[in-house]
mmCIF file of C-alpha atoms in Angstrom:
data_model
loop_
_atom_site.group_PDB
_atom_site.id
_atom_site.type_symbol
_atom_site.label_atom_id
_atom_site.label_comp_id
_atom_site.label_asym_id
_atom_site.label_seq_id
_atom_site.Cartn_x
_atom_site.Cartn_y
_atom_site.Cartn_z
ATOM 1 C CA THR A 1 -6.616 -1.657 41.170
ATOM 2 C CA LEU A 2 -6.192 -5.238 40.430
ATOM 3 C CA ALA A 3 -9.042 -5.561 38.009
ATOM 4 C CA GLY A 4 -7.439 -2.455 36.136
ATOM 5 C CA GLN A 5 -4.239 -4.200 36.030
ATOM 6 C CA VAL A 6 -5.845 -7.485 34.597
ATOM 7 C CA GLY A 7 -7.664 -5.417 31.877
ATOM 8 C CA ARG A 8 -4.619 -3.659 30.983
ATOM 9 C CA LEU A 9 -2.582 -7.018 30.684
ATOM 10 C CA GLU A 10 -5.655 -8.495 28.744
ATOM 11 C CA SER A 11 -5.218 -5.543 26.179
ATOM 12 C CA TYR A 12 -1.622 -5.883 26.067
ATOM 13 C CA ALA A 13 -1.615 -9.677 25.175
ATOM 14 C CA ASN A 14 -4.407 -8.984 22.477
ATOM 15 C CA ALA A 15 -2.224 -6.215 21.114
ATOM 16 C CA MET A 16 0.695 -8.536 21.019
ATOM 17 C CA SER A 17 -1.415 -11.379 19.290
ATOM 18 C CA GLY A 18 -2.691 -8.874 16.661
ATOM 19 C CA LEU A 19 0.811 -7.590 15.710
ATOM 20 C CA SER A 20 1.879 -11.281 14.930
ATOM 21 C CA LYS A 21 -0.935 -11.644 12.586
ATOM 22 C CA LEU A 22 -0.666 -8.527 10.727
ATOM 23 C CA GLU A 23 2.025 -9.616 8.599
ATOM 24 C CA ASP A 24 -0.112 -12.697 7.246
ATOM 25 C CA ARG A 25 -3.093 -10.131 6.364
ATOM 26 C CA ASP A 26 -4.028 -10.707 2.857
ATOM 27 C CA VAL A 27 -4.147 -7.364 0.701
ATOM 28 C CA VAL A 28 -7.330 -7.455 -1.506
ATOM 29 C CA ARG A 29 -6.820 -4.690 -4.084
ATOM 30 C CA THR A 30 -9.808 -3.504 -6.162
ATOM 31 C CA SER A 31 -10.046 -0.956 -8.901
ATOM 32 C CA ILE A 32 -11.709 2.307 -7.979
ATOM 33 C CA GLY A 33 -11.857 5.399 -9.451
ATOM 34 C CA ALA A 34 -9.328 7.897 -8.026
ATOM 35 C CA GLU A 35 -12.076 10.719 -7.603
ATOM 36 C CA GLU A 36 -14.535 8.220 -6.104
ATOM 37 C CA LEU A 37 -11.570 6.891 -3.828
ATOM 38 C CA ALA A 38 -10.911 10.451 -2.471
ATOM 39 C CA ASP A 39 -14.442 10.917 -1.693
ATOM 40 C CA GLU A 40 -14.733 7.856 0.240
ATOM 41 C CA LEU A 41 -11.380 8.776 2.201
ATOM 42 C CA PHE A 42 -12.457 12.218 2.791
ATOM 43 C CA GLU A 43 -15.943 10.795 4.184
ATOM 44 C CA HIS A 44 -14.050 8.207 6.447
ATOM 45 C CA ALA A 45 -11.996 11.279 7.861
ATOM 46 C CA ALA A 46 -14.883 13.311 8.618
ATOM 47 C CA ASP A 47 -16.248 10.514 10.636
ATOM 48 C CA ILE A 48 -13.304 10.087 12.635
ATOM 49 C CA VAL A 49 -12.532 13.497 13.348
ATOM 50 C CA SER A 50 -16.052 14.236 14.054
ATOM 51 C CA ALA A 51 -16.368 11.369 16.503
ATOM 52 C CA ARG A 52 -12.690 12.006 17.908
ATOM 53 C CA GLY A 53 -11.997 15.611 17.678
ATOM 54 C CA GLU A 54 -14.470 17.885 19.438
ATOM 55 C CA GLY A 55 -13.718 21.514 18.041
ATOM 56 C CA LEU A 56 -11.515 20.298 15.472
ATOM 57 C CA GLU A 57 -11.724 21.658 11.695
ATOM 58 C CA LEU A 58 -11.219 19.078 9.054
ATOM 59 C CA ALA A 59 -9.976 20.644 5.608
ATOM 60 C CA CYS A 60 -10.029 17.845 2.720
ATOM 61 C CA LYS A 61 -7.946 18.773 -0.240
ATOM 62 C CA ARG A 62 -7.571 17.254 -3.488
ATOM 63 C CA GLY A 63 -4.455 16.658 -5.589
ATOM 64 C CA LEU A 64 -4.217 15.150 -8.918
ATOM 65 C CA LEU A 65 -6.875 12.570 -9.082
ATOM 66 C CA GLU A 66 -6.553 10.748 -12.528
ATOM 67 C CA GLY A 67 -7.634 7.440 -13.604
ATOM 68 C CA ASP A 68 -8.273 4.406 -11.246
ATOM 69 C CA ALA A 69 -6.651 3.246 -8.470
ATOM 70 C CA CYS A 70 -6.102 -0.551 -7.443
ATOM 71 C CA VAL A 71 -6.112 -0.458 -3.635
ATOM 72 C CA ASP A 72 -7.152 -2.489 -0.680
ATOM 73 C CA VAL A 73 -9.549 0.203 0.527
ATOM 74 C CA ALA A 74 -10.302 -1.184 3.878
ATOM 75 C CA LEU A 75 -6.514 -1.385 4.489
ATOM 76 C CA VAL A 76 -6.224 2.282 3.265
ATOM 77 C CA GLU A 77 -9.140 3.238 5.856
ATOM 78 C CA GLU A 78 -7.500 1.343 8.605
ATOM 79 C CA VAL A 79 -4.192 3.251 8.226
ATOM 80 C CA MET A 80 -5.817 6.495 7.680
ATOM 81 C CA GLY A 81 -7.539 5.931 10.835
ATOM 82 C CA ASN A 82 -4.628 5.284 13.148
ATOM 83 C CA VAL A 83 -2.756 8.215 11.733
ATOM 84 C CA LEU A 84 -5.847 10.588 12.162
ATOM 85 C CA ASN A 85 -6.428 9.391 15.672
ATOM 86 C CA ASN A 86 -2.928 10.675 16.617
ATOM 87 C CA ALA A 87 -3.385 13.862 14.720
ATOM 88 C CA CYS A 88 -6.877 14.519 16.672
ATOM 89 C CA GLY A 89 -4.999 13.546 19.943
ATOM 90 C CA HIS A 90 -2.189 16.277 18.891
ATOM 91 C CA ALA A 91 -4.223 19.142 17.036
ATOM 92 C CA VAL A 92 -4.919 22.340 18.580
ATOM 93 C CA GLY A 93 -7.716 23.212 16.071
ATOM 94 C CA ASN A 94 -7.193 22.165 12.379
ATOM 95 C CA ILE A 95 -6.518 18.815 10.524
ATOM 96 C CA ALA A 96 -5.925 18.476 6.756
ATOM 97 C CA VAL A 97 -5.994 15.591 4.620
ATOM 98 C CA ALA A 98 -4.835 15.606 1.124
ATOM 99 C CA VAL A 99 -5.286 12.894 -1.553
ATOM 100 C CA SER A 100 -3.818 12.399 -4.818
ATOM 101 C CA CYS A 101 -3.511 9.406 -7.276
ATOM 102 C CA GLY A 102 -1.596 9.363 -10.306
ATOM 103 C CA ALA A 103 1.745 8.553 -11.899
ATOM 104 C CA ALA A 104 4.508 7.493 -9.546
ATOM 105 C CA ALA A 105 7.705 9.657 -9.419
ATOM 106 C CA GLY A 106 10.255 8.470 -11.623
ATOM 107 C CA GLY A 107 7.848 5.912 -13.218
ATOM 108 C CA ALA A 108 8.491 3.639 -10.333
ATOM 109 C CA ALA A 109 5.661 0.996 -9.896
ATOM 110 C CA ALA A 110 3.607 0.973 -7.049
ATOM 111 C CA GLY A 111 3.211 -1.890 -4.687
ATOM 112 C CA ASP A 112 3.672 -5.299 -6.228
ATOM 113 C CA GLY A 113 3.334 -4.050 -9.824
ATOM 114 C CA SER A 114 -0.490 -4.830 -10.025
ATOM 115 C CA ALA A 115 -1.200 -0.798 -9.976
ATOM 116 C CA GLY A 116 1.343 -0.107 -12.703
ATOM 117 C CA ASP A 117 2.995 3.232 -12.421
ATOM 118 C CA ARG A 118 0.269 4.596 -10.301
ATOM 119 C CA MET A 119 0.699 5.752 -6.605
ATOM 120 C CA LEU A 120 -1.852 6.836 -3.871
ATOM 121 C CA VAL A 121 -0.576 9.465 -1.595
ATOM 122 C CA VAL A 122 -2.690 10.557 1.552
ATOM 123 C CA ALA A 123 -1.198 13.273 3.604
ATOM 124 C CA ILE A 124 -2.349 14.093 7.030
ATOM 125 C CA GLU A 125 -1.328 17.328 8.841
ATOM 126 C CA ASP A 126 -2.637 18.886 11.846
ATOM 127 C CA ASP A 127 -1.670 22.263 13.836
ATOM 128 C CA GLY A 128 -0.288 20.494 16.915
ATOM 129 C CA PRO A 129 3.356 20.882 18.255
ATOM 130 C CA GLY A 130 4.753 18.186 16.066
ATOM 131 C CA PHE A 131 7.154 15.424 16.473
ATOM 132 C CA THR A 132 10.114 15.586 18.655
ATOM 133 C CA PRO A 133 13.335 14.631 16.948
ATOM 134 C CA GLU A 134 13.100 10.978 18.925
ATOM 135 C CA ALA A 135 9.567 10.481 17.849
ATOM 136 C CA LEU A 136 10.549 11.304 14.138
ATOM 137 C CA HIS A 137 13.259 8.430 14.496
ATOM 138 C CA ARG A 138 11.219 6.002 16.361
ATOM 139 C CA GLY A 139 7.599 6.818 15.855
ATOM 140 C CA CYS A 140 6.899 3.694 13.974
ATOM 141 C CA ASP A 141 8.630 1.479 16.474
ATOM 142 C CA PRO A 142 6.300 -1.008 18.254
ATOM 143 C CA PHE A 143 5.243 0.148 21.752
ATOM 144 C CA TYR A 144 6.854 3.603 21.308
ATOM 145 C CA SER A 145 4.932 6.583 22.383
ATOM 146 C CA ASP A 146 6.147 10.065 23.738
ATOM 147 C CA ARG A 147 2.798 10.163 25.994
ATOM 148 C CA LYS A 148 2.685 6.944 28.341
ATOM 149 C CA SER A 149 -0.895 5.982 29.265
ATOM 150 C CA ALA A 150 -2.756 2.948 30.674
ATOM 151 C CA GLU A 151 -4.965 2.947 27.510
ATOM 152 C CA HIS A 152 -2.115 3.600 24.979
ATOM 153 C CA PHE A 153 0.387 0.859 23.838
ATOM 154 C CA GLY A 154 2.159 3.109 21.092
ATOM 155 C CA LEU A 155 1.263 0.491 18.270
ATOM 156 C CA GLY A 156 -0.901 2.885 15.924
ATOM 157 C CA LEU A 157 2.006 4.132 13.693
ATOM 158 C CA ASN A 158 3.649 0.775 13.918
ATOM 159 C CA VAL A 159 0.446 -1.036 12.965
ATOM 160 C CA SER A 160 0.217 1.604 10.116
ATOM 161 C CA GLN A 161 3.569 0.908 8.742
ATOM 162 C CA ILE A 162 3.236 -2.800 8.621
ATOM 163 C CA LEU A 163 -0.021 -2.332 6.604
ATOM 164 C CA VAL A 164 1.207 0.054 4.256
ATOM 165 C CA GLN A 165 4.319 -2.063 3.535
ATOM 166 C CA LEU A 166 2.144 -5.132 3.037
ATOM 167 C CA HIS A 167 0.493 -2.651 0.188
ATOM 168 C CA GLY A 168 3.876 -1.991 -1.117
ATOM 169 C CA GLY A 169 3.856 1.552 0.399
ATOM 170 C CA LYS A 170 5.850 3.613 2.866
ATOM 171 C CA ILE A 171 4.863 6.004 5.731
ATOM 172 C CA GLU A 172 6.760 9.388 5.906
#
């Protein structure tokens, strides 16, 4: 029991340390074709769902994919991994990932302007029970979880929100 508690405290300390370093992370944008980016993100999603989601079906949907995207692909994949892990934990049988890249709504610049008026949208859906009203309100708060467990600290969506904001985006 004591060894388990020590392990949990070490994990908690590492999680806290990692949070403070996230905001200092550099965003390294590279130009990549929107079609190529979608292919890479779909492959990443398939790897996560197959590793984590026994019996889950993954559907990949292409939205508007025009031109190039200027993104930090590793950052996008990390955020996507966090959200997909949540989806795998709540889905009954189906998960869908949709990717689109094109002109930002209203011509607004995406991020810090280096991507011009283009926006990447990654939408992830599952057929689980959905968020409770409290989870919709607090889901990205650090250490919030509607399912407390010894291994789960409630940081996945918070980390994702920080990383998306570094990239100039948002989680909805």
